[in-house]
Short mmCIF file of C-alpha atoms in Angstrom, two decimals:
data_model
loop_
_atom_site.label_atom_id
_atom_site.label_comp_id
_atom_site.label_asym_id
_atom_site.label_seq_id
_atom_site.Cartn_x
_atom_site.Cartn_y
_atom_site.Cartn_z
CA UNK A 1222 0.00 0.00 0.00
CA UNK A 1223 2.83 2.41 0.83
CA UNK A 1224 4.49 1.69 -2.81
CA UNK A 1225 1.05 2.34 -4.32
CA UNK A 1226 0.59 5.45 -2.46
CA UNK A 1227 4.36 6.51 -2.96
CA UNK A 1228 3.86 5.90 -7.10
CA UNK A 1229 0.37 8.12 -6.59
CA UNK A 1230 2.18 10.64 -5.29
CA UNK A 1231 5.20 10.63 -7.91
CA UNK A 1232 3.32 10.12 -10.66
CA UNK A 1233 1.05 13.71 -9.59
CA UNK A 1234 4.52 15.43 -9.00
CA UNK A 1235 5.58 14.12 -12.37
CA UNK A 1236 2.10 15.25 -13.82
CA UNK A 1237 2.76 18.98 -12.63
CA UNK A 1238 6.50 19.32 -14.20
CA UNK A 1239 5.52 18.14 -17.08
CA UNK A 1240 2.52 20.86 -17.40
CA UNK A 1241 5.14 23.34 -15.93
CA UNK A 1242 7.42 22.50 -19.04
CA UNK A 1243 4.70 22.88 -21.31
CA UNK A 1244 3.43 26.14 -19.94
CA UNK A 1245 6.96 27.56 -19.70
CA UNK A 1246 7.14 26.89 -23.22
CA UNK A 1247 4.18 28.16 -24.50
CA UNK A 1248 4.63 31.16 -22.62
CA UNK A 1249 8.24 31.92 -23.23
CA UNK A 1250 7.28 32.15 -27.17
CA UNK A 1251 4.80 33.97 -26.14
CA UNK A 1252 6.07 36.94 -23.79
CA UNK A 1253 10.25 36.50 -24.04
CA UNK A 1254 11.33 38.08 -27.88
CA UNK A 1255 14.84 38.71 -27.73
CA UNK A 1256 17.70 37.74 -25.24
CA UNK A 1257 18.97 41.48 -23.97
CA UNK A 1258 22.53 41.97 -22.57
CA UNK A 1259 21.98 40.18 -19.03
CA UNK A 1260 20.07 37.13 -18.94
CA UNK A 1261 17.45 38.30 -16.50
CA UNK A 1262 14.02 39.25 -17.03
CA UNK A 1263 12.43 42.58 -16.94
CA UNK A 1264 9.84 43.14 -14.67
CA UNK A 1265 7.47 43.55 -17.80
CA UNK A 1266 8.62 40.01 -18.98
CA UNK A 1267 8.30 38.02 -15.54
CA UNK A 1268 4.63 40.25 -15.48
CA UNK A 1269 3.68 38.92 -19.07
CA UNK A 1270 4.47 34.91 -18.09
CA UNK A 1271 2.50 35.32 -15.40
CA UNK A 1272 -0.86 36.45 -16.74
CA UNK A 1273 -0.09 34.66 -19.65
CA UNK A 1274 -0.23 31.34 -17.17
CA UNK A 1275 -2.87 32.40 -15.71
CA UNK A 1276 -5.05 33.10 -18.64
CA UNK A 1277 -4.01 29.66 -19.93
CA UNK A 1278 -5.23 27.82 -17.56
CA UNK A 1279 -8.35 30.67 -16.94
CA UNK A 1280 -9.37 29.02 -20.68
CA UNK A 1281 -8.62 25.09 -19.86
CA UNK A 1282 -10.71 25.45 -17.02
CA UNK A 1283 -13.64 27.22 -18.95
CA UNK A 1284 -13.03 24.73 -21.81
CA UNK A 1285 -13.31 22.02 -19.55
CA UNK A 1286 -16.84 23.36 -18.02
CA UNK A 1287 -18.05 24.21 -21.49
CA UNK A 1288 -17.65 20.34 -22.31
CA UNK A 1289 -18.72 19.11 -19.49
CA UNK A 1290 -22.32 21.03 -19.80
CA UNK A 1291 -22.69 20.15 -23.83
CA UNK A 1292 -22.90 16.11 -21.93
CA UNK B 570 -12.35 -0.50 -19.51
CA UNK B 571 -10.78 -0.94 -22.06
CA UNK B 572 -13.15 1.23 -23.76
CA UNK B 573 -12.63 3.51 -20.73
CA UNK B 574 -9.55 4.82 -20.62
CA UNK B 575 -9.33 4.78 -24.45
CA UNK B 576 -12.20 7.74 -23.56
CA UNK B 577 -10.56 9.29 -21.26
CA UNK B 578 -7.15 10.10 -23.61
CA UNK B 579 -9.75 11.22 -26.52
CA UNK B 580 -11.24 13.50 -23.69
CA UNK B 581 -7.92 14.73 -22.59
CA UNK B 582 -6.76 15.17 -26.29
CA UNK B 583 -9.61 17.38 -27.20
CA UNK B 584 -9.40 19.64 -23.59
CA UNK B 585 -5.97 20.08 -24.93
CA UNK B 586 -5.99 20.98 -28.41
CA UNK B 587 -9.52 23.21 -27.73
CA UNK B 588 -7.47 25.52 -25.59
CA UNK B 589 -4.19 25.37 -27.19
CA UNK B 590 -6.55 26.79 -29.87
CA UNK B 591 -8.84 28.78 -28.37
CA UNK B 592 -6.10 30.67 -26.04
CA UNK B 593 -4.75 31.46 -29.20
CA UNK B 594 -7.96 32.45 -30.63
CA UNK B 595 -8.85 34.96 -28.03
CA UNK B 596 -5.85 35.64 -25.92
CA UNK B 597 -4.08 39.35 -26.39
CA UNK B 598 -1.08 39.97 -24.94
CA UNK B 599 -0.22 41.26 -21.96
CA UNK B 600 -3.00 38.93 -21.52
CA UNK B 601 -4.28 41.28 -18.62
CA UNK B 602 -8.09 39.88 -19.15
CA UNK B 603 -9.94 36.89 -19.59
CA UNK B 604 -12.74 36.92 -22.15
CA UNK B 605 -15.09 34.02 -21.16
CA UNK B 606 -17.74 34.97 -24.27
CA UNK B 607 -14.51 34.79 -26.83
CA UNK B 608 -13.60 31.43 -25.40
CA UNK B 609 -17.22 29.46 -25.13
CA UNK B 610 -17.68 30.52 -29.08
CA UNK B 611 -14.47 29.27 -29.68
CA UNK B 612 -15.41 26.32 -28.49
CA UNK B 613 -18.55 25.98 -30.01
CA UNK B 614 -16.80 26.48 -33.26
CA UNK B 615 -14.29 24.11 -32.14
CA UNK B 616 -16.92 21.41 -31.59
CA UNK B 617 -18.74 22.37 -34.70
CA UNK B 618 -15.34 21.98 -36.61
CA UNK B 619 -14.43 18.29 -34.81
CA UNK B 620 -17.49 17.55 -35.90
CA UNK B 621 -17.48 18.76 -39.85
CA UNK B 622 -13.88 17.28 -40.37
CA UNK B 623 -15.08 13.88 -38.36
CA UNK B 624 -17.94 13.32 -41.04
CA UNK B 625 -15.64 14.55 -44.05
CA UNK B 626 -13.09 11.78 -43.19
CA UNK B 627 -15.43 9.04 -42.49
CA UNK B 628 -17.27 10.07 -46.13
CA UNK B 629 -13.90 9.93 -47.66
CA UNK B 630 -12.94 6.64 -46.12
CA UNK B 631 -16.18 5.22 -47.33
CA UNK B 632 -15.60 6.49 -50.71
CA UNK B 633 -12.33 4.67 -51.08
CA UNK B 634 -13.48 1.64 -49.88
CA UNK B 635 -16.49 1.51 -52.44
CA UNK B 636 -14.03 2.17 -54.69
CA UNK B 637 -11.67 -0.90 -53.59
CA UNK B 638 -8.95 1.16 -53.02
CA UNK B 639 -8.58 0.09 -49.13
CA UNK C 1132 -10.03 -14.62 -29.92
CA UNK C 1133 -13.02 -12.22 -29.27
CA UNK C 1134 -10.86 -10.49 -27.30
CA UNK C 1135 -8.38 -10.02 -29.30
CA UNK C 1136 -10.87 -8.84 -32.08
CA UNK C 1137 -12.18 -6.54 -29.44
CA UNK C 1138 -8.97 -4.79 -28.53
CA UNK C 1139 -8.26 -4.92 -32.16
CA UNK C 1140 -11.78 -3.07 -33.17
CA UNK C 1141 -10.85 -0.72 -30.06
CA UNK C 1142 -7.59 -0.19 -31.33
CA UNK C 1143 -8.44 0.66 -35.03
CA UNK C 1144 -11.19 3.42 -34.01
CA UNK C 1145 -8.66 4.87 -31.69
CA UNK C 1146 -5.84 5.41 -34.08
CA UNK C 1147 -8.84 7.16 -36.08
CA UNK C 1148 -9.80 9.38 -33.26
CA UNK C 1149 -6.64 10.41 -32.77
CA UNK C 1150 -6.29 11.32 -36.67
CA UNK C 1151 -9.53 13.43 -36.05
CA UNK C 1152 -7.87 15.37 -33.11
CA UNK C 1153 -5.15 15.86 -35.49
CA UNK C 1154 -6.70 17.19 -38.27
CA UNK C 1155 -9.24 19.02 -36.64
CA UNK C 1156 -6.35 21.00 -34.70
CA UNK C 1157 -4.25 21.49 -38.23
CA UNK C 1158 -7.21 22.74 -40.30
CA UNK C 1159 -8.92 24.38 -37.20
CA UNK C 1160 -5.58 26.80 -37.60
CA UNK C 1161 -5.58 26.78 -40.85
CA UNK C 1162 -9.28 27.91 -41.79
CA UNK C 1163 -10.75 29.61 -38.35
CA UNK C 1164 -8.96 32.80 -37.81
CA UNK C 1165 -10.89 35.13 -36.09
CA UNK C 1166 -14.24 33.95 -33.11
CA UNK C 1167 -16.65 35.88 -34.65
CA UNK C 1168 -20.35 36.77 -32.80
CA UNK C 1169 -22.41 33.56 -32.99
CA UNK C 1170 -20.27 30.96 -32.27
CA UNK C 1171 -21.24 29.15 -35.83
CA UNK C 1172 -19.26 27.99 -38.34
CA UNK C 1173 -19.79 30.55 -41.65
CA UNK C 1174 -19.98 28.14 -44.90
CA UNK C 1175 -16.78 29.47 -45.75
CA UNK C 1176 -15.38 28.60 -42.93
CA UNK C 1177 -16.82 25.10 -43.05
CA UNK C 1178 -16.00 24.39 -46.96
CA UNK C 1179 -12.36 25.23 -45.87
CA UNK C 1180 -12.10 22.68 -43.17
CA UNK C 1181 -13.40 19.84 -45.38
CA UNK C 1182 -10.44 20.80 -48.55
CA UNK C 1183 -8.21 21.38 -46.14
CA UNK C 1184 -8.62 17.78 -44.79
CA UNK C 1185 -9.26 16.45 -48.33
CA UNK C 1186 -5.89 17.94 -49.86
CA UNK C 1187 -4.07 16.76 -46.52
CA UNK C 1188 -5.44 13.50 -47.10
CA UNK C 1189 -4.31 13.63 -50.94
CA UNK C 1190 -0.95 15.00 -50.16
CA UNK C 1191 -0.67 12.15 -47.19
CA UNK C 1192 -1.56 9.23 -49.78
CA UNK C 1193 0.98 10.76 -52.30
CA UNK C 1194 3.71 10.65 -50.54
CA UNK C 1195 2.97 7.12 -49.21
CA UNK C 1196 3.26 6.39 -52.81
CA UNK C 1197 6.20 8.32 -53.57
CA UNK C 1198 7.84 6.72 -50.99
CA UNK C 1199 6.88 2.98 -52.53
CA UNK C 1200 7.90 4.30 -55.49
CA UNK C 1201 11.73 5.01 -54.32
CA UNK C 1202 12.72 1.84 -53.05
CA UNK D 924 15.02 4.50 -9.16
CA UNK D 925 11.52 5.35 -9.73
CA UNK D 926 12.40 8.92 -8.59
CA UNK D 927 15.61 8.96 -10.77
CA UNK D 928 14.12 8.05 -14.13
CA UNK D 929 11.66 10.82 -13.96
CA UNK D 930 14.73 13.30 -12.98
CA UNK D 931 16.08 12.13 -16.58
CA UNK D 932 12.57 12.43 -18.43
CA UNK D 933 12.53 16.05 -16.65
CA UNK D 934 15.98 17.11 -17.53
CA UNK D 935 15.62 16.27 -20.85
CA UNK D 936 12.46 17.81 -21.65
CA UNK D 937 14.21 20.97 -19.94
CA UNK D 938 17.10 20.69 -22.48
CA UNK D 939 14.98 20.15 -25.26
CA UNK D 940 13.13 22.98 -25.10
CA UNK D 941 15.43 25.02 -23.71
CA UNK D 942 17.58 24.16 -27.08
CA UNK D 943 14.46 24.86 -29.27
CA UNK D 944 13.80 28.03 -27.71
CA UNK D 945 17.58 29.40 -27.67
CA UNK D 946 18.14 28.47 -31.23
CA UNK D 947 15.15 30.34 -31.99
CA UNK D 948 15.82 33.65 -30.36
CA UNK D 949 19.77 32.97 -31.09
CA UNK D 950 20.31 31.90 -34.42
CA UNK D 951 19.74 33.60 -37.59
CA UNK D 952 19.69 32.14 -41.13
CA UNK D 953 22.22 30.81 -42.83
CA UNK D 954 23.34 29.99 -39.71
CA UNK D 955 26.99 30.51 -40.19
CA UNK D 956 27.86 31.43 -36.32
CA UNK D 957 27.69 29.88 -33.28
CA UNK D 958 26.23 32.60 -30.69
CA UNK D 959 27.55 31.42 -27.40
CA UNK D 960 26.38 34.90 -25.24
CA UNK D 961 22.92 34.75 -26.47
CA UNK D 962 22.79 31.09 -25.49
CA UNK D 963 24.50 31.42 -22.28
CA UNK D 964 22.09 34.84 -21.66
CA UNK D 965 18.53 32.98 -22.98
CA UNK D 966 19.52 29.73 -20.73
CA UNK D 967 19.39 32.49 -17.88
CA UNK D 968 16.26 33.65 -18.92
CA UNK D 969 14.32 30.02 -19.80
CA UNK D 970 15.49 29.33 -16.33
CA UNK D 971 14.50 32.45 -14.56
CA UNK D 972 11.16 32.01 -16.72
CA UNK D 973 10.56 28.19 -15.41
CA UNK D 974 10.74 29.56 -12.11
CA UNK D 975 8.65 32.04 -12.24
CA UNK D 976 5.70 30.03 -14.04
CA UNK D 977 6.43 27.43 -11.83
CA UNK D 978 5.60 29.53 -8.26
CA UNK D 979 2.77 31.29 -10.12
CA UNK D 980 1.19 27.68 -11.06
CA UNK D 981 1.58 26.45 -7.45
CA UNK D 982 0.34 29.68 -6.24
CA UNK D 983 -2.93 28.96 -8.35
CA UNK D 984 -3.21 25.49 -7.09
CA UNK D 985 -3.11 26.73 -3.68
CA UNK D 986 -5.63 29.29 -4.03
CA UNK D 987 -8.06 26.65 -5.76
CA UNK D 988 -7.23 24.31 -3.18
CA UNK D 989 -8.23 27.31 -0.14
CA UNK D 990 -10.92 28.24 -2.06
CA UNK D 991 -12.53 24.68 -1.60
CA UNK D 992 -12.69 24.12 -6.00
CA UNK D 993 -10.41 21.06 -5.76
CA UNK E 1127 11.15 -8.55 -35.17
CA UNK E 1128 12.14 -5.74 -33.09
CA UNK E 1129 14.18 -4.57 -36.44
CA UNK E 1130 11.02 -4.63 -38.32
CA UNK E 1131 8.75 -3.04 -35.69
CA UNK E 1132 11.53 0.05 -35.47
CA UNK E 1133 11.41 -0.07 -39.66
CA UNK E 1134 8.00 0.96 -39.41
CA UNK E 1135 7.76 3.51 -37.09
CA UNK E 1136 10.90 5.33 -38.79
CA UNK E 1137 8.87 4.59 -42.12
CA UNK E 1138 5.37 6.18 -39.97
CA UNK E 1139 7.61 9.15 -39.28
CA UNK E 1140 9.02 10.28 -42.35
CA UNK E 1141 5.55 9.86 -43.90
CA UNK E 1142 3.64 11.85 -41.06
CA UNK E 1143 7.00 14.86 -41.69
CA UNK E 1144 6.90 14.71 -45.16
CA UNK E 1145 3.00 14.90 -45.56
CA UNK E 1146 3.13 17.72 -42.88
CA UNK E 1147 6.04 19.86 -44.75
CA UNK E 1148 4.78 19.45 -48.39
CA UNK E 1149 1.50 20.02 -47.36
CA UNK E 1150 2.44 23.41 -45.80
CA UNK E 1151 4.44 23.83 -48.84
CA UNK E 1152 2.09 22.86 -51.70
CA UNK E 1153 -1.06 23.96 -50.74
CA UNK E 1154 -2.91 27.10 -51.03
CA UNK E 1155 -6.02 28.25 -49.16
CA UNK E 1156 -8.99 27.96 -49.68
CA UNK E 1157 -7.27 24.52 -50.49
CA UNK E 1158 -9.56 23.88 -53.29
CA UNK E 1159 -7.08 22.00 -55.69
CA UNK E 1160 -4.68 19.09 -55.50
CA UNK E 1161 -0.64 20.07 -56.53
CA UNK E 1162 0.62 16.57 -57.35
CA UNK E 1163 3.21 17.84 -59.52
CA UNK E 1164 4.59 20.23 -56.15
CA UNK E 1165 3.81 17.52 -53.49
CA UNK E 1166 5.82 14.70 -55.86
CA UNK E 1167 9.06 17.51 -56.17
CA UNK E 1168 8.54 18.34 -52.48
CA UNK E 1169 8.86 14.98 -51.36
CA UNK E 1170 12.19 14.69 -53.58
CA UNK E 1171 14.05 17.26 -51.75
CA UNK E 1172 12.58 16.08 -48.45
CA UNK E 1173 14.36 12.79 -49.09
CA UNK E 1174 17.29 14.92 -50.41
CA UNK E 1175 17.24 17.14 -47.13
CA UNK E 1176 16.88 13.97 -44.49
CA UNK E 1177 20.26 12.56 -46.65
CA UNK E 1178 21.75 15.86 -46.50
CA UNK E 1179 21.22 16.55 -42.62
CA UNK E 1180 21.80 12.85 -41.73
CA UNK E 1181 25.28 12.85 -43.47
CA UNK E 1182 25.93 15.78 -41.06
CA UNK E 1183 25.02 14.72 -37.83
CA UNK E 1184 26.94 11.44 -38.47
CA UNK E 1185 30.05 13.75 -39.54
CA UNK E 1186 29.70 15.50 -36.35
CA UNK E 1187 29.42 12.54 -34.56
CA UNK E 1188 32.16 10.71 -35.58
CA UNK E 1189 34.36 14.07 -35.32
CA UNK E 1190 33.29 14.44 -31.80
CA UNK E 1191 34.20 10.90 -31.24
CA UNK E 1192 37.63 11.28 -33.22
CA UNK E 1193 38.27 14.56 -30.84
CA UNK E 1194 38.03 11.91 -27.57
CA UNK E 1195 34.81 14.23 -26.53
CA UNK E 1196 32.00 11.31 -26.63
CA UNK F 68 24.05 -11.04 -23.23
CA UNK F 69 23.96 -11.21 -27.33
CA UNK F 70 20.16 -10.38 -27.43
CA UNK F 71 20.85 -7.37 -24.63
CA UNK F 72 23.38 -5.80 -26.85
CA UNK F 73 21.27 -6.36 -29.77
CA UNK F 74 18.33 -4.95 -28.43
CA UNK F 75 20.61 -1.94 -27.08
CA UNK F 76 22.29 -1.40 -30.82
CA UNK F 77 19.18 -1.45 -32.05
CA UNK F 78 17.65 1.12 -29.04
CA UNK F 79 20.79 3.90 -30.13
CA UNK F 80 20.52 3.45 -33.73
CA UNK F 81 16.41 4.03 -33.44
CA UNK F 82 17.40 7.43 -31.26
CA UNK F 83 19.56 8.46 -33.94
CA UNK F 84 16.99 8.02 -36.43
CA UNK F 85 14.48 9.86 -34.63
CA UNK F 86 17.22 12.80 -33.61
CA UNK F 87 17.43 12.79 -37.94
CA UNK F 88 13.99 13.01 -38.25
CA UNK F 89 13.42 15.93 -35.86
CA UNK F 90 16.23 17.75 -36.98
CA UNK F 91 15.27 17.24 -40.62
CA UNK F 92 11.97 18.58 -39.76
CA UNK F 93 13.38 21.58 -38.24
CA UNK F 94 15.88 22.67 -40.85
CA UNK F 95 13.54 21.70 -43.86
CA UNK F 96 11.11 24.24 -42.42
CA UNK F 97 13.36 26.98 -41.77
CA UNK F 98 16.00 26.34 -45.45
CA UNK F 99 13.31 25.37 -47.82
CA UNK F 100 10.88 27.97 -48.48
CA UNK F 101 9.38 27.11 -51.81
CA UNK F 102 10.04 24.11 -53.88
CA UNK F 103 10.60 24.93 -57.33
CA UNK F 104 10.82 23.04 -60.41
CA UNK F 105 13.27 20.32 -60.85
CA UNK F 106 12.57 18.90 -57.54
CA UNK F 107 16.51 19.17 -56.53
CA UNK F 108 18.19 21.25 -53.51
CA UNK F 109 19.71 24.35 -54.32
CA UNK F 110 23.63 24.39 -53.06
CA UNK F 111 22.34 27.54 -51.16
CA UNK F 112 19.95 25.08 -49.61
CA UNK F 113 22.17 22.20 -48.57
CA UNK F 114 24.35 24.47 -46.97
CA UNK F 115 21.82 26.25 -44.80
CA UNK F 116 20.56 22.89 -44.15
CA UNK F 117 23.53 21.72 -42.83
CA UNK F 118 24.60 25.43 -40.77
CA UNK F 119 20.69 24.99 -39.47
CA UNK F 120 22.43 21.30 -37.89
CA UNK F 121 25.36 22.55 -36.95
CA UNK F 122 24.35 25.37 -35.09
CA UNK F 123 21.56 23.77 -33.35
CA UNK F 124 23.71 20.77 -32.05
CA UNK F 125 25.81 23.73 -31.18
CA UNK F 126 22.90 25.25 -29.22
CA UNK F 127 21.99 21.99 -27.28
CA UNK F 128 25.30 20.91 -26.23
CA UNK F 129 25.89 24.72 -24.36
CA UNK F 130 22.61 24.25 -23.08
CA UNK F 131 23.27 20.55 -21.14
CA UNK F 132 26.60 22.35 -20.06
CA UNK F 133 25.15 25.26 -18.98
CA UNK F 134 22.45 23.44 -16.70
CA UNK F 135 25.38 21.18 -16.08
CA UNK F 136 27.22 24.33 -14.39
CA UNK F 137 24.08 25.46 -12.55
CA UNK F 138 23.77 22.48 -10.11
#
């Protein structure tokens, strides 16, 4: 029971990085355009992956409700 | 079960690919707002489009068969 | 051997699903490029989708044959 | 080992896109010159970038979780 | 077996890139007409390119190797 | 011991193949922007195909050092 629940539990974790991955991608293309002199982000930048998250998963979770009600 | 979880992925691969498309569709940067009414016609169209290219496919696979080709 | 006919049936409308997803998503992009009011497909719109997935299909069964063909 | 493999499946999506992205923002056609800064600097910024999505993803999760949706 | 088995899905992936590219390539919204004679030259220098870019990579391989780095 | 080498030949040689087929993908997309008449690749083309390799092998290899460097 403890090795089910332990491969639960790392399979969830893996789950979750593997979305983070795919978000960071997305929005990366999305909000980062060119490299600049220092390697960080701008505040601007860091603002624009954020929202751009959150609006991702704003329309997954609408698009998941919208299917769910056309049942 | 079989049957199942062979729903399930087709569930998960359309959730996907609907808002893949429809963040696209109705997303502007600095993507300060959501826009609920952009994204439930999206997926209406979405649905309508799954739909339109589902029959088209099926007619065409029917076609070749009547012709022997498969 | 009904089972195996089963999984085999299963397995056959599953590979087509998937083709469905894909070509939906491919001529989705290619054909819808702006929401609109009503949330309908315009005829246009519609007449795209199915030559889009027509000349995919015709371009996918050429180069299966072009392929042949070479070796 | 069950922990480890995943590590590897992790890392390697990391350099994959992390490579897909760079040569994107780095390279420019034909191609003739290797741009080591702009790797070095985009590396900084995919990384900085993972991080921050990462927190702000958790943060959502959290919030869901207090506000009793999952 | 397991040769075969790896023949086809190489064989499953050059078809699926190919059709992709040439499609992108050869056709022309609204899509209404077929471009054999674009799709057959397409696929040509596809092959051409996957000979060209494999010869490459196996260069840089076996330089890498020669140079004790891998 | 014969069939585990085999089977781990055979497991490089298939990554290989699959590393050619992304990186054919890739390069075809970015070198060959129209296809012309005779069917045949343009010297020009070749050669940006095989810069597009070169520099994106270049690209991943200071990637999986840098991240190397970070831990």
């Amino acid at each position: 029971k403890d090795m089910s629940n332990f491969i639960e539990i790392e399979n969830s974790k893996q789950k979750m990085q593997m979305s983070i991955h795919q978000f960071t991608n997305t929005c990366f293309k999305q909000c980062i355009t060119h490299v600049g002199n220092d390697g960080t982000l701008s505040s601007q930048e860091d603002l624009c992956l954020r929202n751009c998250l959150n609006r991702f998963l704003d329309t997954n979770i609408q698009i998941v409700k919208g299917l769910q009600n056309m049942k | 079960q079989i049957s199942e979880e062979l729903a399930i992925v087709n569930a998960t691969e359309l959730v996907n690919k609907a808002t893949e498309n429809c963040f696209e569709l109705c997303m502007n940067k600095p993507y300060t707002d959501k826009n609920e009414l952009c994204v439930d016609q999206c997926l209406k169209k979405y649905m309508q489009s799954w739909n339109s290219i589902s029959k088209a496919y099926l007619d065409r696979i029917q076609q070749a068969s009547a012709a022997g080709e498969i």
